[in-house]
Tab-separated table of C-alpha atoms in Angstrom:
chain	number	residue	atom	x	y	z
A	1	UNK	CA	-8.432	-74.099	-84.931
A	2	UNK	CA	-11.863	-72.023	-85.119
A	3	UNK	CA	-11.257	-68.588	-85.315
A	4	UNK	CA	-14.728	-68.387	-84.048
A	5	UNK	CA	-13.065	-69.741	-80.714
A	6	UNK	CA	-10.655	-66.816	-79.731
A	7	UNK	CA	-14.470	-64.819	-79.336
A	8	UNK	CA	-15.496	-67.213	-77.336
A	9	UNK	CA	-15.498	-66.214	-73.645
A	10	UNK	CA	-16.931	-62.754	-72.364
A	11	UNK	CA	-17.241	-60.523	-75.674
A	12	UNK	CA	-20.919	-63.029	-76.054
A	13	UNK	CA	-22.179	-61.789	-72.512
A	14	UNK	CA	-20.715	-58.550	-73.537
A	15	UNK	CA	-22.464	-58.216	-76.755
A	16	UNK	CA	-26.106	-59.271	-75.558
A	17	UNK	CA	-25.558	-57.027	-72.459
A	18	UNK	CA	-24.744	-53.787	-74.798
A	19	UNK	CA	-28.349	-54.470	-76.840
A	20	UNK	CA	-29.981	-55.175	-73.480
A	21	UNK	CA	-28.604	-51.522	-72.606
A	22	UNK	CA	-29.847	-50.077	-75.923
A	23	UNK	CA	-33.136	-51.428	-75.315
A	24	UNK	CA	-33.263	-49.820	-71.767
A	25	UNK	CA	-32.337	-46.725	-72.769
A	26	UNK	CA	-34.970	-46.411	-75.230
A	27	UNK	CA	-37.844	-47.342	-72.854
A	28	UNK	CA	-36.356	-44.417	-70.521
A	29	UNK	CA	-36.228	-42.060	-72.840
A	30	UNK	CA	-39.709	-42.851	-73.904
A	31	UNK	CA	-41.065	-42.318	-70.643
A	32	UNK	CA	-39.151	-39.122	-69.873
A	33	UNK	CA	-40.935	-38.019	-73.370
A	34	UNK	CA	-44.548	-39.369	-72.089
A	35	UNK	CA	-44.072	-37.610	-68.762
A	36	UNK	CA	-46.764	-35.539	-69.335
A	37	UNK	CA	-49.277	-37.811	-70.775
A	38	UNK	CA	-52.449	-38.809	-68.982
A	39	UNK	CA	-52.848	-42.870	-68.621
A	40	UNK	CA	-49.054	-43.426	-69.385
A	41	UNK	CA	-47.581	-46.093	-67.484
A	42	UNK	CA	-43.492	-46.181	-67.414
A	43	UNK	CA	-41.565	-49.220	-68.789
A	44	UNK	CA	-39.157	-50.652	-67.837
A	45	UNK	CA	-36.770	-53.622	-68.112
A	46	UNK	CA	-34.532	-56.026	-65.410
A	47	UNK	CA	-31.346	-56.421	-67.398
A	48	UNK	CA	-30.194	-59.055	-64.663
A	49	UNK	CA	-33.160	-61.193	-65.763
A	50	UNK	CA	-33.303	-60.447	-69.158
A	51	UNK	CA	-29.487	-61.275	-69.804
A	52	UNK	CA	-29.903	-64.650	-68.243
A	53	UNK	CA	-32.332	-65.638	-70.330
A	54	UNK	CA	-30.541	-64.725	-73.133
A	55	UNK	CA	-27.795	-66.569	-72.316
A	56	UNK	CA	-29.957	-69.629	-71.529
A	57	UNK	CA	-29.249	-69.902	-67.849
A	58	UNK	CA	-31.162	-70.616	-65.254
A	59	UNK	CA	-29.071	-69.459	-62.376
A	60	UNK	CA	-26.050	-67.004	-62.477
A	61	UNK	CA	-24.616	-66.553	-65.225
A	62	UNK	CA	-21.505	-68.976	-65.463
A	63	UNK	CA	-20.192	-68.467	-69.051
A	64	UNK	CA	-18.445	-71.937	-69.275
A	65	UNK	CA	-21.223	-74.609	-68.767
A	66	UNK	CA	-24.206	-72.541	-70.161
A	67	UNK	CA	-23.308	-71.408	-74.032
A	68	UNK	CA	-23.352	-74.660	-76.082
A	69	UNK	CA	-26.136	-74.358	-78.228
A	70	UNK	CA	-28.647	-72.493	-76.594
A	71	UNK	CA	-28.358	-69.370	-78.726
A	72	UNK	CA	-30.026	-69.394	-81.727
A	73	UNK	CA	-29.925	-66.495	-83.489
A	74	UNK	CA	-29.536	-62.671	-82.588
A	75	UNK	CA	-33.158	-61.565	-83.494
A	76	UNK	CA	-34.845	-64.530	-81.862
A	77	UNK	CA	-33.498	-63.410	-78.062
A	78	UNK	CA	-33.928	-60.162	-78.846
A	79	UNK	CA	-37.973	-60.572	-79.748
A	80	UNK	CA	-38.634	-62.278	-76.016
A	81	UNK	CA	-37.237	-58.924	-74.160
A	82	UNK	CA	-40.018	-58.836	-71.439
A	83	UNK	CA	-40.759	-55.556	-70.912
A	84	UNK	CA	-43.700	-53.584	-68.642
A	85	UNK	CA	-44.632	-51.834	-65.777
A	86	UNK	CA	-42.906	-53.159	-63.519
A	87	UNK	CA	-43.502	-52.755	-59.747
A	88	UNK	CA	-44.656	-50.198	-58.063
A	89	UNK	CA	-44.732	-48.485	-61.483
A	90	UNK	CA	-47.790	-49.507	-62.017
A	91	UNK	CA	-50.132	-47.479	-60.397
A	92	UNK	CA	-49.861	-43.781	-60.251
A	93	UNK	CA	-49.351	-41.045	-57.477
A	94	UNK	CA	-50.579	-38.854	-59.772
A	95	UNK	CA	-54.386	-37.281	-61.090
A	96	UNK	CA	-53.749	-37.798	-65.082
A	97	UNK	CA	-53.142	-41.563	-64.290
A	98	UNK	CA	-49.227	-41.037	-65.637
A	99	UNK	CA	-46.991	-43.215	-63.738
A	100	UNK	CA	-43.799	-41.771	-64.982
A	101	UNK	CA	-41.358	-40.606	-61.721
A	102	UNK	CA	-38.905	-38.215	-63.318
A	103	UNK	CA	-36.093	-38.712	-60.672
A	104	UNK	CA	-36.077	-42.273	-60.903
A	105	UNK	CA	-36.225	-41.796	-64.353
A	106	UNK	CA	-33.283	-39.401	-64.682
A	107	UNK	CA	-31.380	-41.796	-62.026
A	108	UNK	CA	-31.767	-44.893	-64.712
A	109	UNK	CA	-30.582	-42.356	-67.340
A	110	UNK	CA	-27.383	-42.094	-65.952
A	111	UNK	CA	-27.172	-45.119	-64.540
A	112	UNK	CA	-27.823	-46.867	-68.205
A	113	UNK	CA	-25.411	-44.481	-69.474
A	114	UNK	CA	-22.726	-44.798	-67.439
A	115	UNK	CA	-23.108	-48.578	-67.866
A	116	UNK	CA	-23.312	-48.762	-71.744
A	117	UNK	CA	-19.863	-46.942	-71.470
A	118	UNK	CA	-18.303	-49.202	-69.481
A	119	UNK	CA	-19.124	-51.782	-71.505
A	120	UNK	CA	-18.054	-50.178	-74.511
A	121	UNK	CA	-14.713	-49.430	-73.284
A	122	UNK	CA	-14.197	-53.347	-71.516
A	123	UNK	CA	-15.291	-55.036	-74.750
A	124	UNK	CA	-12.815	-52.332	-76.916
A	125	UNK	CA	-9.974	-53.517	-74.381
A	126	UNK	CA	-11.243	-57.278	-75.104
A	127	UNK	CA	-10.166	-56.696	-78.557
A	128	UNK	CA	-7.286	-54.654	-78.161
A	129	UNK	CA	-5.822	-57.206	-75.995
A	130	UNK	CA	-6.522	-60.373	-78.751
A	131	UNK	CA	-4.787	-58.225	-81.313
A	132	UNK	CA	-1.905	-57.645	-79.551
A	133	UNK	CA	-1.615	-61.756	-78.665
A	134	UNK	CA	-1.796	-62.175	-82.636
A	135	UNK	CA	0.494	-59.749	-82.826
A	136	UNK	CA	2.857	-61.680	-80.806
A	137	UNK	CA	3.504	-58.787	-79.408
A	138	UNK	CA	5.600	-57.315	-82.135
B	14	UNK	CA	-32.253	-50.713	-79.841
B	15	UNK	CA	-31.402	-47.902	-82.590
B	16	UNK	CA	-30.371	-44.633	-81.875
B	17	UNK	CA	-32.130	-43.132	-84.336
B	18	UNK	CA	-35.276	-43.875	-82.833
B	19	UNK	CA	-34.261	-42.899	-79.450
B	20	UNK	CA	-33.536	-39.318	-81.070
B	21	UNK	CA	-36.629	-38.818	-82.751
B	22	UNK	CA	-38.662	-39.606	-79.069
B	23	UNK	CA	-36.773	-37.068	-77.846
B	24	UNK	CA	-37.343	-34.752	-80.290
B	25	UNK	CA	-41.145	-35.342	-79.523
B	26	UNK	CA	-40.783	-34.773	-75.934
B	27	UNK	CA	-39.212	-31.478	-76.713
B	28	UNK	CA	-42.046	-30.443	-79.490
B	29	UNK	CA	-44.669	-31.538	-77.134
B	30	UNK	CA	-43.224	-29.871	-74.105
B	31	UNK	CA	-42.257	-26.367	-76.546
B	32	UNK	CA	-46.325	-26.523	-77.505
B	33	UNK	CA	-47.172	-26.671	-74.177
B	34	UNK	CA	-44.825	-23.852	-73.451
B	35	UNK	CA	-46.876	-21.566	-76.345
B	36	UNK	CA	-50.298	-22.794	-74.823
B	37	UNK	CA	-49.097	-21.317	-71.324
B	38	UNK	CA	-47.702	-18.196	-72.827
B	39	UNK	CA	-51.320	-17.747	-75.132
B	40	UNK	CA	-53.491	-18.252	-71.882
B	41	UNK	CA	-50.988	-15.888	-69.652
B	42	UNK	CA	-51.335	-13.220	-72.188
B	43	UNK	CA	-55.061	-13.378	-72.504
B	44	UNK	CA	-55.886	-13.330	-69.102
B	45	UNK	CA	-57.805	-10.368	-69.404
B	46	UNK	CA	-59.103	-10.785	-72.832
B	47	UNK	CA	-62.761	-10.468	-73.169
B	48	UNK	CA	-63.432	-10.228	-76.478
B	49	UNK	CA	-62.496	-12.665	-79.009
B	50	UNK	CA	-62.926	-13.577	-82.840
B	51	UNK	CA	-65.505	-16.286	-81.507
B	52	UNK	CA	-67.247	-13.870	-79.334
B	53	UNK	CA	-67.469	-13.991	-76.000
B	54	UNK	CA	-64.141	-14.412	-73.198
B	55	UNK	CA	-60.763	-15.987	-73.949
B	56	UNK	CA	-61.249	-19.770	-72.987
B	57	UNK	CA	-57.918	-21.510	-71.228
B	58	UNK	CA	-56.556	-23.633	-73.655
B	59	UNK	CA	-54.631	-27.237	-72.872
B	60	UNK	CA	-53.142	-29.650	-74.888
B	61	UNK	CA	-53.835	-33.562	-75.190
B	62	UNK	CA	-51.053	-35.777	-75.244
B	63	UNK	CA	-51.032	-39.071	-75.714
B	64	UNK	CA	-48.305	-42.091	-76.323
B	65	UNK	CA	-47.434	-43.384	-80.070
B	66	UNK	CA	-44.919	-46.204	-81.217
B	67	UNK	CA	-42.687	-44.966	-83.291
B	68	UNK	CA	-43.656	-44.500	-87.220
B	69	UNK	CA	-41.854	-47.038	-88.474
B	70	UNK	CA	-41.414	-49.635	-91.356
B	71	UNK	CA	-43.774	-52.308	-90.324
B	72	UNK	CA	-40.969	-54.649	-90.056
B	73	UNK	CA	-39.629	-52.288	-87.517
B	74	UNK	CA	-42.575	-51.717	-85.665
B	75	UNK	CA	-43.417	-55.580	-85.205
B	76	UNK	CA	-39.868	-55.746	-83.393
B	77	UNK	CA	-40.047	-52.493	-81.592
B	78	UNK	CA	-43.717	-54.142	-80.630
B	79	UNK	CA	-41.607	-56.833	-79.182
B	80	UNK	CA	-38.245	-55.497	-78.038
B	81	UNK	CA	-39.779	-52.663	-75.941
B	82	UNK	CA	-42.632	-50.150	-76.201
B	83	UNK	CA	-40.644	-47.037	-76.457
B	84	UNK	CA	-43.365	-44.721	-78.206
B	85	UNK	CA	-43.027	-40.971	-79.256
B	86	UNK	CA	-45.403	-38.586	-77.629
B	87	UNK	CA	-47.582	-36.544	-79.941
B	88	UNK	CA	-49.946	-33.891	-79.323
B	89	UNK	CA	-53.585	-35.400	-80.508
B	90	UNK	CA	-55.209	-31.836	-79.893
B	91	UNK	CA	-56.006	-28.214	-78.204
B	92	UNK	CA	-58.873	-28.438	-76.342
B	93	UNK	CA	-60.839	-25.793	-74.395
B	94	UNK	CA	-60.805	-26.096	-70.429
B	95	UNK	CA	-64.391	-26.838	-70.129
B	96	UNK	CA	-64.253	-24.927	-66.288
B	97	UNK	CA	-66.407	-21.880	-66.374
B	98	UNK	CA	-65.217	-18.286	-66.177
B	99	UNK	CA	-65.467	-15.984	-63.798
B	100	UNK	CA	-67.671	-13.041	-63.733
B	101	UNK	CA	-65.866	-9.807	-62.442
B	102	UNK	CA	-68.862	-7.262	-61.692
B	103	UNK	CA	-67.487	-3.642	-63.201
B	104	UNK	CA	-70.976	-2.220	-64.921
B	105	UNK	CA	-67.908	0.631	-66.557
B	106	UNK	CA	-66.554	-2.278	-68.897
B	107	UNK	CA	-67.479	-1.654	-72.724
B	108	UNK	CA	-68.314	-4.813	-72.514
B	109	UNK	CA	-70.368	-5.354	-69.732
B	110	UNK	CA	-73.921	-7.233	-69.845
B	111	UNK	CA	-77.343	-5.767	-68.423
B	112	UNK	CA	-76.249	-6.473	-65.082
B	113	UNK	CA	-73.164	-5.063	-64.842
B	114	UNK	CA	-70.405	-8.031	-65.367
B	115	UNK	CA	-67.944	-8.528	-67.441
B	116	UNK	CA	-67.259	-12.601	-68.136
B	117	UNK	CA	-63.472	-12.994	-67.567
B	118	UNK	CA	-60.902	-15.512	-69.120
B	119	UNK	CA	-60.955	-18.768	-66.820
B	120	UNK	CA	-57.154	-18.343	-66.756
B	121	UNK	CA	-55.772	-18.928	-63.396
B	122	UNK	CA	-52.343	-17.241	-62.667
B	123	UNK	CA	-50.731	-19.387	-60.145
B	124	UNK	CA	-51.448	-22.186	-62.095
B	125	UNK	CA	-50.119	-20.928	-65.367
B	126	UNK	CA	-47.039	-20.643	-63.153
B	127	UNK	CA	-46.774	-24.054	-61.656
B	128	UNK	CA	-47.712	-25.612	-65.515
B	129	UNK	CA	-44.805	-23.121	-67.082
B	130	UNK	CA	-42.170	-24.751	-63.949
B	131	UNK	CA	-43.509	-27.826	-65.085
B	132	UNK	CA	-43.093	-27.755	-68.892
B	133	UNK	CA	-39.543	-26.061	-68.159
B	134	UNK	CA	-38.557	-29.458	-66.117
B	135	UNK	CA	-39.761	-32.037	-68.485
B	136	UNK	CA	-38.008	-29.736	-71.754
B	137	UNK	CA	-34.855	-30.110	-69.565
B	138	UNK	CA	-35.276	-33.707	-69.444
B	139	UNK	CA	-35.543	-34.261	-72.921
B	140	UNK	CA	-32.722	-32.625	-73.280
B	141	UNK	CA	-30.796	-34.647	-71.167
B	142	UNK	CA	-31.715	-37.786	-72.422
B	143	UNK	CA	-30.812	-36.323	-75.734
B	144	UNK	CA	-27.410	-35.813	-74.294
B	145	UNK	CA	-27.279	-39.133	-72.868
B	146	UNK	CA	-28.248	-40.673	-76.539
B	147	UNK	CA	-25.148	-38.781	-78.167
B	148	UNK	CA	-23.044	-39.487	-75.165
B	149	UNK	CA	-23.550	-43.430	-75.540
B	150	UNK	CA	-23.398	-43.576	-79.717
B	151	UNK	CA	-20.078	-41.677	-79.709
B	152	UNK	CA	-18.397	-44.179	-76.986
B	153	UNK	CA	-20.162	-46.617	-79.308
B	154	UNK	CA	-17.963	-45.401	-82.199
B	155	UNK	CA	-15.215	-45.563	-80.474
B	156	UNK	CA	-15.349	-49.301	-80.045
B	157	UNK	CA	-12.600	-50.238	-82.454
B	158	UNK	CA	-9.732	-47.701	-81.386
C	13	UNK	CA	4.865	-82.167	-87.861
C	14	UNK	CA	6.725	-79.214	-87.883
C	15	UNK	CA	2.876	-77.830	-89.010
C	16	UNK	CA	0.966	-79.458	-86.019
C	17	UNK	CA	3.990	-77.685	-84.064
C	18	UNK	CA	3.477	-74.891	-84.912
C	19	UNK	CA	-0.325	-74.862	-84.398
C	20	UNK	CA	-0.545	-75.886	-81.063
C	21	UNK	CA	1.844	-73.193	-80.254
C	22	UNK	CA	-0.390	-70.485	-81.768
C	23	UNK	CA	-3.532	-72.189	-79.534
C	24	UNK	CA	-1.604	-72.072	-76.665
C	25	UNK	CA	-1.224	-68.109	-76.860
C	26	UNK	CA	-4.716	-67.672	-77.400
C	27	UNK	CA	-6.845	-66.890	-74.447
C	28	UNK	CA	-9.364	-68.929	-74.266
C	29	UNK	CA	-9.451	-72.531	-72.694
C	30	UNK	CA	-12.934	-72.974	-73.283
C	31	UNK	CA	-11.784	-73.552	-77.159
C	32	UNK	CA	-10.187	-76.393	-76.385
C	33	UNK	CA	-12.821	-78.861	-75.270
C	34	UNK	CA	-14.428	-77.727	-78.236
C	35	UNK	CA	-11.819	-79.783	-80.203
C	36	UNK	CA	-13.671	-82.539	-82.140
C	37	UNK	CA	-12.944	-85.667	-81.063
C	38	UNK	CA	-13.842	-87.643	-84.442
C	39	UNK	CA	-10.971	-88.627	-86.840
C	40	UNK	CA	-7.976	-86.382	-87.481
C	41	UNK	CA	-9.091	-84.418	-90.375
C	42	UNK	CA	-5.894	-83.288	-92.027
C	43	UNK	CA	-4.427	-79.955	-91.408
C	44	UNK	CA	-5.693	-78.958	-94.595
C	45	UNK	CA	-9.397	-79.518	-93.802
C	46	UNK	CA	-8.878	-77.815	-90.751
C	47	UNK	CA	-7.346	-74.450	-92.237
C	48	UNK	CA	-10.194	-74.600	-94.991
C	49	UNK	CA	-12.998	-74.870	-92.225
C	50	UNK	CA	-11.169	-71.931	-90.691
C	51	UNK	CA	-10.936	-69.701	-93.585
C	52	UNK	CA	-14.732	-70.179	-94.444
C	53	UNK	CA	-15.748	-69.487	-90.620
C	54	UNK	CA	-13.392	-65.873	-91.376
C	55	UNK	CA	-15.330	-64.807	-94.621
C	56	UNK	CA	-18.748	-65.619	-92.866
C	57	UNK	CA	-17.230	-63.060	-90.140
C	58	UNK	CA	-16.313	-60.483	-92.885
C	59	UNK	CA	-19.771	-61.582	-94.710
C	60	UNK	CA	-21.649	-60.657	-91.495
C	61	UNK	CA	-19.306	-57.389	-91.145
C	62	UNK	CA	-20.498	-56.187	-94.789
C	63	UNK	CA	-24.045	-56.407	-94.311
C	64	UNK	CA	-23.818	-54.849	-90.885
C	65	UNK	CA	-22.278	-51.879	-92.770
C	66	UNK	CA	-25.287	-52.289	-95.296
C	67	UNK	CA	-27.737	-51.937	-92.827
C	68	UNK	CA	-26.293	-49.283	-91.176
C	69	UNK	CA	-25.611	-47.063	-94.009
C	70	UNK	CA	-29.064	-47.312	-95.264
C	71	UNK	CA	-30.494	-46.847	-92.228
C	72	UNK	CA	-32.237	-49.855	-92.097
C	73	UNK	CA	-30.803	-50.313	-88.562
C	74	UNK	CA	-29.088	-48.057	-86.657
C	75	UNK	CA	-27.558	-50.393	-84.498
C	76	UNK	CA	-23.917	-48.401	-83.634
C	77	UNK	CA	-22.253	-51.298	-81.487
C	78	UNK	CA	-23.715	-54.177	-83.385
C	79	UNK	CA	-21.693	-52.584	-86.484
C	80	UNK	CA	-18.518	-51.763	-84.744
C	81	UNK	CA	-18.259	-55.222	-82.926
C	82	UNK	CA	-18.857	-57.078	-86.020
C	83	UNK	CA	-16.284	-55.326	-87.739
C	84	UNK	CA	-13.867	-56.153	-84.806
C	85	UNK	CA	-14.239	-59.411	-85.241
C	86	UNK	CA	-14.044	-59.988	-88.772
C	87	UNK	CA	-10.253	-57.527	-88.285
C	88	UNK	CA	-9.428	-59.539	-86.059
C	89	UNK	CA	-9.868	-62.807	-86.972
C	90	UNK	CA	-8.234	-61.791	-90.757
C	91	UNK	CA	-5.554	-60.625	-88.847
C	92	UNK	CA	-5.520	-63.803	-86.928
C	93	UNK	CA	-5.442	-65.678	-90.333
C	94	UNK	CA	-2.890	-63.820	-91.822
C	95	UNK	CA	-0.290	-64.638	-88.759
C	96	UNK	CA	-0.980	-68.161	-88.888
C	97	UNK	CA	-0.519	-67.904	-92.722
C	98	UNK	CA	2.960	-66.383	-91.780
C	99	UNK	CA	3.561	-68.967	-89.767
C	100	UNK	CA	2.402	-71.761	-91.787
C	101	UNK	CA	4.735	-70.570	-95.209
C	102	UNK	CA	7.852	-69.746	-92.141
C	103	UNK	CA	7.337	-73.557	-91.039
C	104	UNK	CA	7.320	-74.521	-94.935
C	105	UNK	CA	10.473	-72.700	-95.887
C	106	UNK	CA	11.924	-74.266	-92.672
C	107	UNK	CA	11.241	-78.236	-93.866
C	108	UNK	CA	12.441	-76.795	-97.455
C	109	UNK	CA	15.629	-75.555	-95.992
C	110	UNK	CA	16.571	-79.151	-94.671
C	111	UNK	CA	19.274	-80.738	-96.672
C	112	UNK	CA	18.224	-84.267	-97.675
């Protein structure tokens, strides 16, 4: 009986997904700050992608087969994040050579926000639900 | 992936943006100055900005380097708009030369206008990613309830 | 026996069936090696909870979910512990209570 096991499952996918987030949001807010600055090119990163190489897949993401052993550490997925221009991000429309799209940028915000609260919320339910099961429900 | 980081690139944005705001206020108020400490017309100022990574422990920095170039914008400078003034022929100005013109700011109204718009948008932004930041760390807190 | 029992029934409440292929298949270590194994796996959990607290306090690393989820699961896995401890010292009294 690990009680490593009972976190076994989604919370994982759950965790890596909420850092991917963090990381997002910082590149957005970065380029919402550089909007204005000539030669800036807006970064970005695929969270689909990213997330399944963190989790060592190679397709979809199917929890079950892919998680023995190919984590290895929190720091060590964290320091391959891929992130760049991505797309048609990187050339400009515009004369100073910035690259930054303020709508599209505002869109992620929200986007990115909307989903780091979800996530919150499902992996505050994950535990509140394996509490009450120890609890017996008592 | 730290949200005080996020906060203080914000926080640059909206300096950055505020400075801008001042430059555009200076030139729109001297847009009929002809005289100046210097000598000579007002000259249109601008400011430089350019893209920084975060100041940072160096630990930090090597796995911001890695994790994600967020970077803080900072203003590098005030330059002068090189374009050259206008010469408005009124031979009454005090400070008129032999032939009668007067060398006017190169401060364009319309396009203080469109700049001020401009700054006004991208300060609003920063705010609301600022907004967004506290939104997310507060459902963050609330993880455990 | 009544030990094993009891176990199992606790595993069977828990949600997860990917726990259970985990379940070595070398020799039976006895109950007591298993509980031990468990206990250090919890104080690595609260371990890890403490110096996410560290870090965040100082300000080494502001990492807001990080913190709370790591404190989550060291909670939850004490409180975890302390049921099966419950159950464990009910299951004891149990076998005492049995007149020879």
């Amino acid at each position: 009986m690990e009680p490593q096991g009972i976190f076994s499952g989604t919370i994982p996918l759950l965790e890596k997904t909420l850092d991917l987030r963090s990381i997002k949001h910082n590149l957005i807010i970065s380029n919402v700050a550089n909007i204005d600055t000539p030669n800036y090119k807006a970064f970005d990163i695929i969270i689909k992608e990213e997330l399944e190489k963190a989790m060592g897949a190679e397709k979809n993401i199917k929890l079950e087969k892919t998680r023995s052993g190919h984590l290895t550490g929190k720091e060590s997925y964290l320091g391959n994040v891929k992130s760049g221009a991505t797309g048609d991000q990187q050339f400009s429309l515009r004369f100073d050579g910035n690259s930054v799209d303020i709508d599209r940028e505002m869109a992620n915000l929200s986007e990115n926000n909307l989903m780091y609260n979800a996530l919150a919320q499902i992996i505050s339910k994950k535990f509140e639900g394996l509490k009450n099961v120890i609890k017996g429900g008592r | 992936m730290n949200f005080l980081d996020a906060l203080h690139i914000s926080s640059s944005g909206l300096t950055a943006q505020r400075l801008r705001m001042n430059l555009i206020s200076s030139n729109l108020a001297n847009i009929n100055t002809t005289r100046t400490q210097q000598g000579g017309p007002y000259k249109r100022k601008q400011a430089v900005f350019a893209a920084q990574t975060d100041r940072q422990s160096f630990g930090n920095m090597l796995k911001s380097q890695m994790a994600g170039k967020s970077s803080e914008v900072r203003v590098v400078g005030i330059v002068d708009d090189p374009r050259l003034a206008k010469s408005k022929y009124d031979p009454q100005h005090p400070d008129a030369d032999k032939n009668g013109y007067v060398v006017m700011p190169n401060v364009n109204l319309i396009e203080e206008m469109v700049d001020m718009i401009s700054a006004t948008r991208s300060y609003e932004a920063n705010v609301t990613a600022v907004k967004a930041t506290k939104n997310m760390a507060l459902k963050a807190l609330e993880i455990g309830r | 026996m009544k030990e094993i029992a009891v176990q199992k029934n606790i595993e069977a409440l828990l949600p997860s069936p990917v726990r259970m292929k985990q379940m070595p298949e070398e020799p039976e270590k006895s109950f007591g090696d298993i509980l031990k194994s468990s206990m250090d796996k919890v104080s690595q959990l609260g371990r890890e909870a403490n110096q996410a607290v560290q870090a965040l306090t100082t300000g080494q690393k502001t990492d807001i979910h990080g913190t709370m989820i790591a404190l989550e699961k060291a909670s939850v896995s004490f409180q975890l512990m302390m049921e099966v401890r419950n159950k464990a010292i009910d299951a004891y009294k149990e076998v005492a209570r049995m007149s020879v």
